[in-house]
Amino acid sequence: MSKDSVKLLNFWPSMFGLRVHYALDLKGVSYDYQEESLLNKSKELLEANPIYTKIPVLIHNGKPICESLVIVDYIDSVWPGSHKLLPEDPYEKAVARFWADFGDKKLYDAGNRLIRAMGEEHKKAGEDFKWALMKIDEALGTIAPGKPFFGGDAMNFADVGLAPFICWFKGYQKVGGFVLPGPEEWPNLHKWVDAVNSVDAIKKSTPSPDKVAEFAEVIRKRVLGAA
Amino acid sequence: MSKDSVKLLNFWPSMFGLRVHYALDLKGVSYDYQEERLLPNKSKELLEANPIYAKIPVLIHNGKPICESLIIVDYIDSVWPSPHKLLPEDPYEKAVARFWADFGDKKLFDAGSRLIRAMGEEHKKAGEDLKWALMKIDEALGTIAPGKPFFGGDAMNFADVALAPFICCFKAYQKVGGFVLPGPEEWPNLYKWVDAVNSVDAIKISTPSPDKVAEFAEVIRQRVIGTA
């Protein structure tokens, strides 16, 4: 039986790449890792993702899969047996997909503006970011009351979609110049953060929040310098 | 056996709502339709069904709301897998279909939106970006399903359902963009695909007239230019 060849092309601070790490690590899939320099993209990345030339890309037995949530969905289809991420029930599956997508539309979008915007737009980005986390706190209380994860007792597609933003909280607070509300205000969110951070598979690939914050500040200074 | 209650909240020019129409119509699912007036006020039902985004389309199935067009299409395909399965069984083919459906959001809708709302240089770039996106779809059709009419081969799949709603917007894009799209000599696969989509009976049920869509786009464009 020939061995599966699984390779992840990524850039270490990317929360999108981290989604792929999490899916593979939760399922115990072995893979090779290739760090990409985004200022000098490899020929392999350009050939694997000619439409967007972005990471992450998963290359499985020579075939490239692009776009983080498409990749996580793919991983769940190829390796369903270990730690299924998508619920079987169509409605629960739709809810999980919705919250994973919320990570892109609301969390990433606000975080990106926190790093790159100025003045009033920067202030609004901070408010939008906090609003998004508040919505996640509410959703956890509604979807899985009394449970640590969106998936109940174990991480599911929504958890994998959103968890990578946790290691960015420090960075966002630094560049945003605010402190996020604590467990008194967002009890479900903070319980969720603790639960995610306790999962062994998650610890494998999560970059240090200090390193991420340092990276975020470097980008922020560059933006301010060019403004 | 109690009857399924299926209702679509939508706004008729929305290509996102059209994706949901296409999925339901291809599968022959009966549903109620509720036109939402987005201005001046959204309906209480819409705000309750989609509190996070307050947007259409929303599918309400037996009282439960599902939001975000591609998630709705995925849901429809799970609840009514036959007839006309939209997502391929093979994981890689499924990933390819999801990728091109998503491309519709990231590149086609985005460029089209800027064609309607942007000015000057940004407006010109939006036109170039839209043409680039259509060229990429033409190339993809030739690679993924060579010699076949659809991304799904002989029948429309998830990628086709996601991208097809933009077809009725081509006239509108050209009008507000002030250009004429390249023809079949340049984009043979795309035009064969357009003809194939437009020949599907289920597609004809809900597709708004391209002239009406173009008229709507021009109204929005005039409003944007007026306030610029």
XYZ file of C-alpha atoms in Angstrom, chain B residues 75-193:
119
model
C -27.792 22.237 2.979
C -30.283 21.668 0.153
C -27.966 19.081 -1.377
C -27.718 17.268 1.987
C -31.460 17.274 2.716
C -32.498 16.395 -0.852
C -29.511 14.454 -2.222
C -31.621 13.125 -5.048
C -32.596 13.959 -7.624
C -29.686 15.901 -9.077
C -26.852 15.593 -6.544
C -24.839 18.816 -6.711
C -21.708 17.949 -4.763
C -19.454 15.245 -6.226
C -18.766 12.219 -4.003
C -15.052 12.242 -4.756
C -13.316 14.527 -2.213
C -11.007 16.137 -4.772
C -13.748 16.775 -7.325
C -15.877 18.161 -4.482
C -13.039 20.506 -3.457
C -12.682 21.702 -7.054
C -16.428 22.391 -7.233
C -16.333 24.305 -3.912
C -13.303 26.295 -5.096
C -15.044 27.538 -8.243
C -18.289 28.279 -6.397
C -16.266 30.395 -3.966
C -14.469 32.058 -6.912
C -17.861 33.452 -7.854
C -17.934 35.350 -4.553
C -14.296 36.394 -4.353
C -13.715 37.445 -7.946
C -16.930 37.700 -9.990
C -19.256 39.295 -7.440
C -16.508 41.494 -6.078
C -15.596 42.899 -9.505
C -19.263 43.273 -10.471
C -19.965 45.144 -7.266
C -17.128 47.574 -7.961
C -18.383 48.042 -11.522
C -21.603 49.349 -10.044
C -20.195 51.412 -7.182
C -16.676 52.526 -8.060
C -15.501 55.618 -9.906
C -12.608 56.615 -12.149
C -9.560 54.367 -12.169
C -11.137 51.931 -9.719
C -14.113 51.564 -12.044
C -11.854 50.838 -15.004
C -9.967 48.223 -12.976
C -13.252 46.589 -11.957
C -14.025 46.000 -15.629
C -10.606 44.455 -16.219
C -11.015 42.272 -13.120
C -14.442 41.068 -14.258
C -13.091 40.106 -17.673
C -10.131 38.342 -16.045
C -12.539 36.348 -13.853
C -14.652 35.267 -16.827
C -11.498 34.288 -18.732
C -10.462 32.114 -15.783
C -13.870 30.445 -15.768
C -13.501 29.772 -19.501
C -10.090 28.169 -18.872
C -11.372 26.168 -15.905
C -14.247 24.723 -17.907
C -11.751 23.549 -20.502
C -9.567 21.890 -17.870
C -12.103 20.432 -15.466
C -14.719 19.163 -17.923
C -13.175 19.240 -21.409
C -15.763 18.719 -24.123
C -18.602 18.796 -21.582
C -21.111 21.631 -21.168
C -20.927 22.027 -17.367
C -18.401 22.012 -14.522
C -20.371 18.950 -13.449
C -19.913 17.331 -16.855
C -23.295 16.486 -18.398
C -25.330 18.087 -15.610
C -24.960 21.178 -13.453
C -23.111 20.708 -10.176
C -22.336 22.896 -7.130
C -19.898 25.063 -9.114
C -22.376 25.566 -11.964
C -25.181 26.524 -9.552
C -22.923 29.029 -7.826
C -21.633 30.687 -10.999
C -24.668 30.489 -13.284
C -26.568 33.333 -11.558
C -23.983 35.784 -12.838
C -25.030 35.028 -16.431
C -28.202 37.130 -16.213
C -25.996 39.986 -14.956
C -23.656 40.083 -18.006
C -25.855 42.637 -19.805
C -25.918 44.813 -16.690
C -22.150 44.653 -16.179
C -21.523 45.668 -19.777
C -23.963 48.582 -19.491
C -22.558 50.060 -16.272
C -19.044 49.092 -17.244
C -19.271 50.669 -20.674
C -17.669 47.728 -22.463
C -18.630 44.725 -24.550
C -17.537 41.321 -23.304
C -15.335 39.189 -25.581
C -17.314 36.668 -27.627
C -17.213 32.900 -28.238
C -14.116 33.105 -30.426
C -12.150 34.261 -27.393
C -14.081 32.356 -24.699
C -15.506 29.234 -26.393
C -16.006 27.211 -23.221
C -17.710 30.032 -21.367
C -20.249 30.622 -24.125
C -20.994 26.940 -24.559
C -21.554 26.869 -20.797
